[in-house]
mmCIF file as gemmi writes it, N, C-alpha and C atoms, coordinates in Angstrom:
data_model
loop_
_atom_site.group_PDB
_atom_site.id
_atom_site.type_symbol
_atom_site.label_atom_id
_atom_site.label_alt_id
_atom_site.label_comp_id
_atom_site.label_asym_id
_atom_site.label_entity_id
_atom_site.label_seq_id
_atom_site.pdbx_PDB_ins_code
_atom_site.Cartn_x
_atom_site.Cartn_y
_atom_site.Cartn_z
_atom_site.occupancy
_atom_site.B_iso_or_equiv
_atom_site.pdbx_formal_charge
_atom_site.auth_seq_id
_atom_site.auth_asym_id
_atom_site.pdbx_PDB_model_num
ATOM 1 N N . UNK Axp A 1 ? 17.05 -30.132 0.899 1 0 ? 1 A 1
ATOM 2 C CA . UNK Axp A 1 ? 16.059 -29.58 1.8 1 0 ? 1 A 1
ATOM 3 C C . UNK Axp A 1 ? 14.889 -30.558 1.871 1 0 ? 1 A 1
ATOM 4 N N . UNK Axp A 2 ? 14.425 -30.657 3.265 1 0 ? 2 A 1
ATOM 5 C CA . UNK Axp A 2 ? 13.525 -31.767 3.398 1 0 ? 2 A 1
ATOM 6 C C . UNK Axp A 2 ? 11.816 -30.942 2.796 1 0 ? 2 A 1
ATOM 7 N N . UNK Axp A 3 ? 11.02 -32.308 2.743 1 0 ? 3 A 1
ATOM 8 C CA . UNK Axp A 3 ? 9.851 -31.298 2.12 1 0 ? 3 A 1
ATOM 9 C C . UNK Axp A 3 ? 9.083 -30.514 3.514 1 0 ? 3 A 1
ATOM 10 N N . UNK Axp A 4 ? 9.443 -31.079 5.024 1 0 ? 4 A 1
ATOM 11 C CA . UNK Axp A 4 ? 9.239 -30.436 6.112 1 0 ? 4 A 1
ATOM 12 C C . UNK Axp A 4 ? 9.575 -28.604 5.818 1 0 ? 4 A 1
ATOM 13 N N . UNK Axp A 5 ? 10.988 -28.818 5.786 1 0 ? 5 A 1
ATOM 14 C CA . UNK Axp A 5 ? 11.465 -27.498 5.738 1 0 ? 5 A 1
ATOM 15 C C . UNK Axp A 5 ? 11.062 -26.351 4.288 1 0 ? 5 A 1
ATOM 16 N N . UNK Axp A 6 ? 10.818 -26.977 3.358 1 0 ? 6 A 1
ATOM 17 C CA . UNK Axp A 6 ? 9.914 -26.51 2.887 1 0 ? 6 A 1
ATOM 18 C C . UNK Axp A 6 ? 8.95 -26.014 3.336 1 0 ? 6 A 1
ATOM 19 N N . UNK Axp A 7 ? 8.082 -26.779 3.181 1 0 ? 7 A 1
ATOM 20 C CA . UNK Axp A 7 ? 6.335 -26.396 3.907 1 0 ? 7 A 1
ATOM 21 C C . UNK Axp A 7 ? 6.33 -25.633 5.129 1 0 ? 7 A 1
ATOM 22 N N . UNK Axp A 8 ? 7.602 -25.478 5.786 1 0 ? 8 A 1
ATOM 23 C CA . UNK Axp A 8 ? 7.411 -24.484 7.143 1 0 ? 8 A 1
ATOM 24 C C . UNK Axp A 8 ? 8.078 -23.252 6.375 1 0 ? 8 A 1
ATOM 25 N N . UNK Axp A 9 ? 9.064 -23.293 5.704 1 0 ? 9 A 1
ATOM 26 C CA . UNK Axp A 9 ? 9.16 -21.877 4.71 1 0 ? 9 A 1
ATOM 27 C C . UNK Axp A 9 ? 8.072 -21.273 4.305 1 0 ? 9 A 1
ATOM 28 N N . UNK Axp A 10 ? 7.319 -22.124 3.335 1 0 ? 10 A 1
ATOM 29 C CA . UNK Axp A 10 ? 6.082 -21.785 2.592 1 0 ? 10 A 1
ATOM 30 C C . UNK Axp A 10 ? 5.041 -20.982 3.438 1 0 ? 10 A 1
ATOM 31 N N . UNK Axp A 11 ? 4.833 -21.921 4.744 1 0 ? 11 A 1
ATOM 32 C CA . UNK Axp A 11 ? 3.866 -21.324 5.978 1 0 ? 11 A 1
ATOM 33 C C . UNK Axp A 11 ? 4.464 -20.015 6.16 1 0 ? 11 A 1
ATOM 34 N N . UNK Axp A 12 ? 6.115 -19.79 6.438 1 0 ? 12 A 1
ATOM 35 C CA . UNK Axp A 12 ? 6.259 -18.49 6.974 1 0 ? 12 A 1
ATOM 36 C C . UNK Axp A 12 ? 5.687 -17.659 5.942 1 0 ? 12 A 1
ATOM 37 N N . UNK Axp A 13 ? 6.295 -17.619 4.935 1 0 ? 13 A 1
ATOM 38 C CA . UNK Axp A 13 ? 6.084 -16.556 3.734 1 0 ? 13 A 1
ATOM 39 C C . UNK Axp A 13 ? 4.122 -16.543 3.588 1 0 ? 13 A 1
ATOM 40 N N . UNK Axp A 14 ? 3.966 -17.072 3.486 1 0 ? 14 A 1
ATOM 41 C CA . UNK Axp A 14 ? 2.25 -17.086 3.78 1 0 ? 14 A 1
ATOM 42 C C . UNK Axp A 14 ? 1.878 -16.234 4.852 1 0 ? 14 A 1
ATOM 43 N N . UNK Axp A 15 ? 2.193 -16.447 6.384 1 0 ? 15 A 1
ATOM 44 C CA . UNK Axp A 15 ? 2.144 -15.533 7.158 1 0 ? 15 A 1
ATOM 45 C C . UNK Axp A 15 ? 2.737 -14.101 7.145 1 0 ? 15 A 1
ATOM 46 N N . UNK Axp A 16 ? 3.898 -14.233 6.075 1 0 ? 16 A 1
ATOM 47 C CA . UNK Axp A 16 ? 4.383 -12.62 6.248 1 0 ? 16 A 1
ATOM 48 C C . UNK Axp A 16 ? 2.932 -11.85 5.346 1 0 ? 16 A 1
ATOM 49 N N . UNK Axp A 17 ? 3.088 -12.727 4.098 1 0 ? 17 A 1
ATOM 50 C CA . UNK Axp A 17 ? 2.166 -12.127 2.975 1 0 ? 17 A 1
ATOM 51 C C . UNK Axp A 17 ? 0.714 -11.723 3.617 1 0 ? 17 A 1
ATOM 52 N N . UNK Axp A 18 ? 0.11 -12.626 4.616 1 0 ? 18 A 1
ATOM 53 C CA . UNK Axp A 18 ? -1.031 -12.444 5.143 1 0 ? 18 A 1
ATOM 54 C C . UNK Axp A 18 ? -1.132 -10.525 6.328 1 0 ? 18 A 1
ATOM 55 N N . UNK Axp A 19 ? 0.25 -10.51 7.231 1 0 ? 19 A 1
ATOM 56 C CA . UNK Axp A 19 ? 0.33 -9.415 7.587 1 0 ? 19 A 1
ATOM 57 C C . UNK Axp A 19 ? 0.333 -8.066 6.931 1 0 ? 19 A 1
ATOM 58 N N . UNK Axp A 20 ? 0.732 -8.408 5.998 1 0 ? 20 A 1
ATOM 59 C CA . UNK Axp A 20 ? 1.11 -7.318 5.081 1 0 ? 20 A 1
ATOM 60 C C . UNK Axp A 20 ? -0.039 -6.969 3.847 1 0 ? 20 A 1
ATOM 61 N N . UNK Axp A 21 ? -0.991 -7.548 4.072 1 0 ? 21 A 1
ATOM 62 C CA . UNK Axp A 21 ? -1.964 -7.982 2.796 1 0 ? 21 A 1
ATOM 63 C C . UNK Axp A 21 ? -2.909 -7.338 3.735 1 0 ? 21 A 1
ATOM 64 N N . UNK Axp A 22 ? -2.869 -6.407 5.382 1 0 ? 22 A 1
ATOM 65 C CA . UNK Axp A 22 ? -4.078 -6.275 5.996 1 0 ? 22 A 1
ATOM 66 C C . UNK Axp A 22 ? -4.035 -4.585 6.499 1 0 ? 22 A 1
ATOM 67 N N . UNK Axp A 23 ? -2.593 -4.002 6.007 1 0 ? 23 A 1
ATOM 68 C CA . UNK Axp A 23 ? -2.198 -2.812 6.116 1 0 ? 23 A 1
ATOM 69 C C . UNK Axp A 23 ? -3.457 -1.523 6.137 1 0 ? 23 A 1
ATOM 70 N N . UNK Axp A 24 ? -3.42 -1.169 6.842 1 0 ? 24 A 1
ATOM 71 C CA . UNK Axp A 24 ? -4.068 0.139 6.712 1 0 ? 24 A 1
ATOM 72 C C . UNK Axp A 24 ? -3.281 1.27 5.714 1 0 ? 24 A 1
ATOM 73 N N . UNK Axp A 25 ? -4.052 2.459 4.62 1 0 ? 25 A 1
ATOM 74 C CA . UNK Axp A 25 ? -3.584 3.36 3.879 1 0 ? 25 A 1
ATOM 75 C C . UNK Axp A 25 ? -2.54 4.013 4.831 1 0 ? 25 A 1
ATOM 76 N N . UNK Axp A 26 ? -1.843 4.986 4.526 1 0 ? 26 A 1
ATOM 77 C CA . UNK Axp A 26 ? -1.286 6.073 4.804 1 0 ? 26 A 1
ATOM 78 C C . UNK Axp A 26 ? -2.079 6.983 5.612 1 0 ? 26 A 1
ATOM 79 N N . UNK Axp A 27 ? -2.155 7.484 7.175 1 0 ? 27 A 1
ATOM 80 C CA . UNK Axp A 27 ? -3.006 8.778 7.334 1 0 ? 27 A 1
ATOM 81 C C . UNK Axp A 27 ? -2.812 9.572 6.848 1 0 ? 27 A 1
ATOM 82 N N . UNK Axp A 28 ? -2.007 10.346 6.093 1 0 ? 28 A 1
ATOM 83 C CA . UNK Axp A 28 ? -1.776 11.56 6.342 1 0 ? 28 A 1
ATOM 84 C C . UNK Axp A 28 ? -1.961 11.975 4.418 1 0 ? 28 A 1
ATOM 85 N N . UNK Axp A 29 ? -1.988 10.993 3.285 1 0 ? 29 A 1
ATOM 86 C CA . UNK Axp A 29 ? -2.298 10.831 1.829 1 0 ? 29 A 1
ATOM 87 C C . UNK Axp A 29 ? -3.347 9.893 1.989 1 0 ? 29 A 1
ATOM 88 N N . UNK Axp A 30 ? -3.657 8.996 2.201 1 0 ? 30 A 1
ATOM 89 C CA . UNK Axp A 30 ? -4.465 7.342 1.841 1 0 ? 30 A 1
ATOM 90 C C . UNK Axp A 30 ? -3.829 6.697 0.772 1 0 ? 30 A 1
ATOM 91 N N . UNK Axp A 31 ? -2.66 6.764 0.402 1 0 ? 31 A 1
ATOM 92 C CA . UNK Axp A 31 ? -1.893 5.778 -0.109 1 0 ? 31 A 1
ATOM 93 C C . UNK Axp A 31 ? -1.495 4.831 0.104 1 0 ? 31 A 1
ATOM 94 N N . UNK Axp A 32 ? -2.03 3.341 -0.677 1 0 ? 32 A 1
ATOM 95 C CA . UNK Axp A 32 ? -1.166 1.906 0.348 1 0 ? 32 A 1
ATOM 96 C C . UNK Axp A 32 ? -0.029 1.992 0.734 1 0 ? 32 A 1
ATOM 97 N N . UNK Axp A 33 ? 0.955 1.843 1.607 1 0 ? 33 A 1
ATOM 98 C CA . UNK Axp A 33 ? 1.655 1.915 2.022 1 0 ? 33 A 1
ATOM 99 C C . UNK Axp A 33 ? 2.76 0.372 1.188 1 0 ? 33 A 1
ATOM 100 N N . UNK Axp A 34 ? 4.07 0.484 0.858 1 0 ? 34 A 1
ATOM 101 C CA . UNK Axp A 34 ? 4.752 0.108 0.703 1 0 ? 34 A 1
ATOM 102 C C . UNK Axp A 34 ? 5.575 -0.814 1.559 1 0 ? 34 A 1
ATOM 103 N N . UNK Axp A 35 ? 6.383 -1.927 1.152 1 0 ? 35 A 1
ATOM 104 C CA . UNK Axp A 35 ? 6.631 -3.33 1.85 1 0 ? 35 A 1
ATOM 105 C C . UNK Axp A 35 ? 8.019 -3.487 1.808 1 0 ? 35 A 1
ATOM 106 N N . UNK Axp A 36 ? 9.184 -3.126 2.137 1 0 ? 36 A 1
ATOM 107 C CA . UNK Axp A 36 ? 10.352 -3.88 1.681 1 0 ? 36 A 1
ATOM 108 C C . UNK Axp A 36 ? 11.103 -4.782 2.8 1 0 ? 36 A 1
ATOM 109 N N . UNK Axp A 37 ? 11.295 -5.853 2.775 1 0 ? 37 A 1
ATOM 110 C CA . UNK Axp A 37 ? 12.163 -6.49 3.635 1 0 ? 37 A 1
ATOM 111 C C . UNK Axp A 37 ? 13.745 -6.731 3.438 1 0 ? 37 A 1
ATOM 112 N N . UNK Axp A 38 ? 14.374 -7.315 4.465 1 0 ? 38 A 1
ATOM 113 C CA . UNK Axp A 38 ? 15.86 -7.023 3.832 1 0 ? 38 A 1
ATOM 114 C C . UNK Axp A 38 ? 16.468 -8.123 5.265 1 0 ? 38 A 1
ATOM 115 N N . UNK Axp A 39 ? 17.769 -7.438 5.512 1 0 ? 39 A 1
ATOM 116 C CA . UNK Axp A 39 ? 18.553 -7.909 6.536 1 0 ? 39 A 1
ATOM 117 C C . UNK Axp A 39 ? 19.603 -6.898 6.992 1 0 ? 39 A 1
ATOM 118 N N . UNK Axp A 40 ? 19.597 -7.213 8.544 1 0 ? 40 A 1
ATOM 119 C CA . UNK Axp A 40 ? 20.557 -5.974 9.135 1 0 ? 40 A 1
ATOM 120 C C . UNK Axp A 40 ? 21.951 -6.514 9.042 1 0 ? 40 A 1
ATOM 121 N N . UNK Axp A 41 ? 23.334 -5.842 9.927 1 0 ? 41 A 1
ATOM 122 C CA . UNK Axp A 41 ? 24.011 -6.224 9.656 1 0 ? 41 A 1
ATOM 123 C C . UNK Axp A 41 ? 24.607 -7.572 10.149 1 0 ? 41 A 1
ATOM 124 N N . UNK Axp A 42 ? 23.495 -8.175 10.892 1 0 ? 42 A 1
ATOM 125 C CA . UNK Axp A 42 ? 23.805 -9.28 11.24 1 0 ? 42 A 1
ATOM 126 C C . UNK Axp A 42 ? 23.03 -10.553 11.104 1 0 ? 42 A 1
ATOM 127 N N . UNK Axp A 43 ? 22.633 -10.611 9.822 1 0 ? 43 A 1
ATOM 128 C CA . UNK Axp A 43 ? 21.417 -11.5 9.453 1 0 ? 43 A 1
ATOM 129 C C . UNK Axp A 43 ? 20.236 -11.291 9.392 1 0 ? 43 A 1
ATOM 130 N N . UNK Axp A 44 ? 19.586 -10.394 10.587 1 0 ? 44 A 1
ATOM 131 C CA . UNK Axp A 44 ? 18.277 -10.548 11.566 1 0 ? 44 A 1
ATOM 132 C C . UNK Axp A 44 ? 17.478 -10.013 10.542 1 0 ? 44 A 1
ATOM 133 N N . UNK Axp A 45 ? 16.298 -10.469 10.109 1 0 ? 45 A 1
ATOM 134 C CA . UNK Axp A 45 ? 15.426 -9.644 9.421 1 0 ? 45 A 1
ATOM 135 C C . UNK Axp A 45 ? 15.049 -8.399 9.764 1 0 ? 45 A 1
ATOM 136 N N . UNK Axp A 46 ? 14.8 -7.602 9.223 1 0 ? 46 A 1
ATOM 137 C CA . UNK Axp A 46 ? 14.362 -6.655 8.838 1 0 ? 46 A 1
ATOM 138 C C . UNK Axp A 46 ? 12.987 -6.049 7.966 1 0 ? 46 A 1
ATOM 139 N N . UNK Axp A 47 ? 11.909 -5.628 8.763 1 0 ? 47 A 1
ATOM 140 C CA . UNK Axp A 47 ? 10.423 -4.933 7.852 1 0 ? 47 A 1
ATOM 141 C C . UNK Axp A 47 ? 10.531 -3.658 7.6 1 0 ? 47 A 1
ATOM 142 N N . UNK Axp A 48 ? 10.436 -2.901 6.817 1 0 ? 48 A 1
ATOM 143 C CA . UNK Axp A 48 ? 9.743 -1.64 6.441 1 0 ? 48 A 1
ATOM 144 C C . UNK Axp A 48 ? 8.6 -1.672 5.738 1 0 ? 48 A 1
ATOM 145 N N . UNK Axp A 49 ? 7.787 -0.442 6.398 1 0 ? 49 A 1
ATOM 146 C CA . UNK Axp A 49 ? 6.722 0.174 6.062 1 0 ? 49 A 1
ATOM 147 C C . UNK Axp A 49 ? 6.938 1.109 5.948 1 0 ? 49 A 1
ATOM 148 N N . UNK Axp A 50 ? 6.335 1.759 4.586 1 0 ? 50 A 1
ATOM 149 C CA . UNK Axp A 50 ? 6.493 3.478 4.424 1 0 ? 50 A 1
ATOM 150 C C . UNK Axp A 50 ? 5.972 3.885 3.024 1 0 ? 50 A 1
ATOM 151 N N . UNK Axp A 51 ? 5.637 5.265 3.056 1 0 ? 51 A 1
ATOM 152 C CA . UNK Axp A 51 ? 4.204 5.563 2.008 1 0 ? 51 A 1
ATOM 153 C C . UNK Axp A 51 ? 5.348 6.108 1.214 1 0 ? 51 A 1
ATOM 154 N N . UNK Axp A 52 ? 5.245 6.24 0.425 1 0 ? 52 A 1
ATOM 155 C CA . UNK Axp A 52 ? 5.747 6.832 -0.605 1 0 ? 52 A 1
ATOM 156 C C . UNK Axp A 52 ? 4.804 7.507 -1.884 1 0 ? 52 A 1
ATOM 157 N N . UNK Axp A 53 ? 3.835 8.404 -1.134 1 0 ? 53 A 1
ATOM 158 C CA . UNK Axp A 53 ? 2.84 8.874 -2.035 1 0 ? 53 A 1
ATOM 159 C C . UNK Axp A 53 ? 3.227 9.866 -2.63 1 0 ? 53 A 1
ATOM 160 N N . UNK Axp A 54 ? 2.9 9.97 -4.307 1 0 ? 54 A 1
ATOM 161 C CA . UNK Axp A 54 ? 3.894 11.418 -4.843 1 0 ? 54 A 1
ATOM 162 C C . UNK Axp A 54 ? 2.965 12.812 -3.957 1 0 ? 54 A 1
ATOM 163 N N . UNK Axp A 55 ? 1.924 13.025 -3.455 1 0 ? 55 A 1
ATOM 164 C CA . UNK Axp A 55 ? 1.678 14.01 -2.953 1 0 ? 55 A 1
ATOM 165 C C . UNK Axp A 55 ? 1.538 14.076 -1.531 1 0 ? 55 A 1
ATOM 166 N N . UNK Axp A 56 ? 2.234 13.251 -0.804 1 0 ? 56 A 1
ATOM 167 C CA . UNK Axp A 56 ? 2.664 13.059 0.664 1 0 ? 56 A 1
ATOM 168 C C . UNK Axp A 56 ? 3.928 13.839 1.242 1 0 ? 56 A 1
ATOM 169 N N . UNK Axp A 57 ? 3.008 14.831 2.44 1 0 ? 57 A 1
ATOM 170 C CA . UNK Axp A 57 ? 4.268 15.464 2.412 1 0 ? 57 A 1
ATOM 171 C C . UNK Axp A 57 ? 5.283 15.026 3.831 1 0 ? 57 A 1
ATOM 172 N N . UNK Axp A 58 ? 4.392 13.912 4.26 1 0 ? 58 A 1
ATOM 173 C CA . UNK Axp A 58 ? 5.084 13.262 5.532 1 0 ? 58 A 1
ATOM 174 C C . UNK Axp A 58 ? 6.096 12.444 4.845 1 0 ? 58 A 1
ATOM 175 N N . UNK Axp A 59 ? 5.387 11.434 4.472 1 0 ? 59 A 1
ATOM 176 C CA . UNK Axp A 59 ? 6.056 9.988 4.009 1 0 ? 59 A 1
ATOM 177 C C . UNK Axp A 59 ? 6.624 9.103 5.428 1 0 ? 59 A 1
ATOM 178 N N . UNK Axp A 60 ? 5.341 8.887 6.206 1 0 ? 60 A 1
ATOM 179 C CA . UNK Axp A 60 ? 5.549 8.377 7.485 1 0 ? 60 A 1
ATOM 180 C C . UNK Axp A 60 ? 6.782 6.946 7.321 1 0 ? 60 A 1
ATOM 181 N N . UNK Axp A 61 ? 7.167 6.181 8.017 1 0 ? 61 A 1
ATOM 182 C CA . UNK Axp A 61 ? 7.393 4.874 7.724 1 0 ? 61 A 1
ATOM 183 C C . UNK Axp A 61 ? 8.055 4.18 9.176 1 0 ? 61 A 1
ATOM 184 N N . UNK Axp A 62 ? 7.582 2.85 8.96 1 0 ? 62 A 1
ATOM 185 C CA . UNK Axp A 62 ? 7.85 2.022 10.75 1 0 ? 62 A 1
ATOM 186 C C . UNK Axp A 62 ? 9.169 1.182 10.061 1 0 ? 62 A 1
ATOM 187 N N . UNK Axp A 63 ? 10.056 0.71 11.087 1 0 ? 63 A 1
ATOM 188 C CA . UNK Axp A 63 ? 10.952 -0.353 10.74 1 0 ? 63 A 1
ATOM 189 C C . UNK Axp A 63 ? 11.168 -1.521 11.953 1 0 ? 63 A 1
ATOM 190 N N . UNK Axp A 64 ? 11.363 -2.394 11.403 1 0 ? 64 A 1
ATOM 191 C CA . UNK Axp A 64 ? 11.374 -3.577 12.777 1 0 ? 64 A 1
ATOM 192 C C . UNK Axp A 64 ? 12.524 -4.489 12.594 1 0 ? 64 A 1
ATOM 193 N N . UNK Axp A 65 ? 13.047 -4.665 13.512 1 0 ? 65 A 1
ATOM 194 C CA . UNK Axp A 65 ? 14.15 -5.551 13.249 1 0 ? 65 A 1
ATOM 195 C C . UNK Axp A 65 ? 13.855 -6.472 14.311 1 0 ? 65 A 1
ATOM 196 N N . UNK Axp A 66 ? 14.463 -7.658 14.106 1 0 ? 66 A 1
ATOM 197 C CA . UNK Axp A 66 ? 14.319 -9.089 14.739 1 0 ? 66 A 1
ATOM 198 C C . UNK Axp A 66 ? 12.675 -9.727 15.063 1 0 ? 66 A 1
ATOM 199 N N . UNK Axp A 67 ? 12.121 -9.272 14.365 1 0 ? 67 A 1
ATOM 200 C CA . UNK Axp A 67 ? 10.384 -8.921 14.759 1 0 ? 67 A 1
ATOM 201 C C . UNK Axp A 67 ? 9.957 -10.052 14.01 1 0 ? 67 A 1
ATOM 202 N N . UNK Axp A 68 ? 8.604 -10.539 13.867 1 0 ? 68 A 1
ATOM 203 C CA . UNK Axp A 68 ? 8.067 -10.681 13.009 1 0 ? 68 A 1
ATOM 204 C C . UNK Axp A 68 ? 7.072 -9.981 12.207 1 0 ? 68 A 1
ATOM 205 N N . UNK Axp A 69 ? 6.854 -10.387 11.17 1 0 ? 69 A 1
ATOM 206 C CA . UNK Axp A 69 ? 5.985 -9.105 10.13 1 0 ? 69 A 1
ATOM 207 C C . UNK Axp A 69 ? 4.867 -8.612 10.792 1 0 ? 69 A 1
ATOM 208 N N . UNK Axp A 70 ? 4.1 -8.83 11.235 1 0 ? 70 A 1
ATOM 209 C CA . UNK Axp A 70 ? 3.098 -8.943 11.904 1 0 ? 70 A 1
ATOM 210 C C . UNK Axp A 70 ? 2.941 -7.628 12.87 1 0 ? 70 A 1
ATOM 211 N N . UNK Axp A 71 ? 4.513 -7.829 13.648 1 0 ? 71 A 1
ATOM 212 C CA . UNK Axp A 71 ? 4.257 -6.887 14.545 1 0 ? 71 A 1
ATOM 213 C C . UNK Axp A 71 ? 4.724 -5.194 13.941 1 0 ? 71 A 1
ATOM 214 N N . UNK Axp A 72 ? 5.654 -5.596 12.476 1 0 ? 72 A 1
ATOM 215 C CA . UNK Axp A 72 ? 5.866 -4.638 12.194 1 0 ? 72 A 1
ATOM 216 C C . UNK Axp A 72 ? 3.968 -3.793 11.448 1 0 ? 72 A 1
ATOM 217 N N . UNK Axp A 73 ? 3.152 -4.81 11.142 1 0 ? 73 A 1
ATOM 218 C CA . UNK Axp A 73 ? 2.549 -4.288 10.42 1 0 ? 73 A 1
ATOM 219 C C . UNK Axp A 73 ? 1.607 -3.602 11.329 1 0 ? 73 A 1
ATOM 220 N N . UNK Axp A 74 ? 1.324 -4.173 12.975 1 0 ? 74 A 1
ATOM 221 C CA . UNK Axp A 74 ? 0.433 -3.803 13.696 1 0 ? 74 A 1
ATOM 222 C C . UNK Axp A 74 ? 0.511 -2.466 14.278 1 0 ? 74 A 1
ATOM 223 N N . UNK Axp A 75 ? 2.273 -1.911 13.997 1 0 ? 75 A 1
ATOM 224 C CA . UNK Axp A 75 ? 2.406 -0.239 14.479 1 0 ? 75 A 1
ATOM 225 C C . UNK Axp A 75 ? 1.939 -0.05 13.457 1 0 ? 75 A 1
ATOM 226 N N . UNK Axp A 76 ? 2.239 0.399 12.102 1 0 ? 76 A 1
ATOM 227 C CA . UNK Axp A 76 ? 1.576 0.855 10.609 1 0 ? 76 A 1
ATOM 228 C C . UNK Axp A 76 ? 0.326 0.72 11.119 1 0 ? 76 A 1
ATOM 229 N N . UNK Axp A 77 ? -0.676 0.126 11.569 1 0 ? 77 A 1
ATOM 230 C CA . UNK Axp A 77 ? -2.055 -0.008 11.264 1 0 ? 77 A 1
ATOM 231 C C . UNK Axp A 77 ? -2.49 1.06 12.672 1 0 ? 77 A 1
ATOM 232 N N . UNK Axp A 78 ? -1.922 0.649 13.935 1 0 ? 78 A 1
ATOM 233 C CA . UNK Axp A 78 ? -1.581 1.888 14.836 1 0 ? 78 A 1
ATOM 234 C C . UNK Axp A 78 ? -1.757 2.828 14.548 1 0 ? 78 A 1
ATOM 235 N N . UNK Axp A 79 ? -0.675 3.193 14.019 1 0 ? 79 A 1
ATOM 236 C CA . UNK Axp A 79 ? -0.455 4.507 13.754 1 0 ? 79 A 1
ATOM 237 C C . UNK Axp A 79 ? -1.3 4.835 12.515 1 0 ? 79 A 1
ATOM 238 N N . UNK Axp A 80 ? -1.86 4.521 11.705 1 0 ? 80 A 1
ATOM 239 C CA . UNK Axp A 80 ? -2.867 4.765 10.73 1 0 ? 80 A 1
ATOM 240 C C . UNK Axp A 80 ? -4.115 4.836 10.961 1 0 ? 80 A 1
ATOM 241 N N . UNK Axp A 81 ? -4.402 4.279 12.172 1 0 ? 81 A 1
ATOM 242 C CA . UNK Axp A 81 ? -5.931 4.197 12.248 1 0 ? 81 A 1
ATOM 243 C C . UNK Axp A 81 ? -6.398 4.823 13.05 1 0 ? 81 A 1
């Protein structure tokens, strides 16, 4: 791996961390809201957002596929604020 492709990895993961580092609480508890990423069944990334507060009786949560983090985080903050 070149040190290019590196450093544009590094940048992405920086940018996910930065979206996700700006989350609004939970409306419905004020619990930070929770982060997991993954992959669908065809590679494409995948975001979740979702509260998992022990006294939440929603437990709202957004999911985004082919997205970037960003946009998954901007419904969460949407819908939270």
């Amino acid at each position: 791996m070149s040190e290019d492709t590196l450093g544009n990895k590094n940048d992405a993961g920086r940018r996910e961390a930065l979206a996700f580092s700006d989350l609004l609480p939970c409306p419905f508890c004020g619990v930070t809201p929770k982060v997991t990423t993954g992959t669908d069944f065809f590679g494409e990334p995948v975001y979740y957002i979702y509260c998992k507060g022990p006294g939440c009786s929603v437990q709202p949560g957004v999911k985004h596929v082919k997205t970037k983090p960003s946009y998954a985080a901007d419904i969460w903050n949407a819908r939270a604020g």
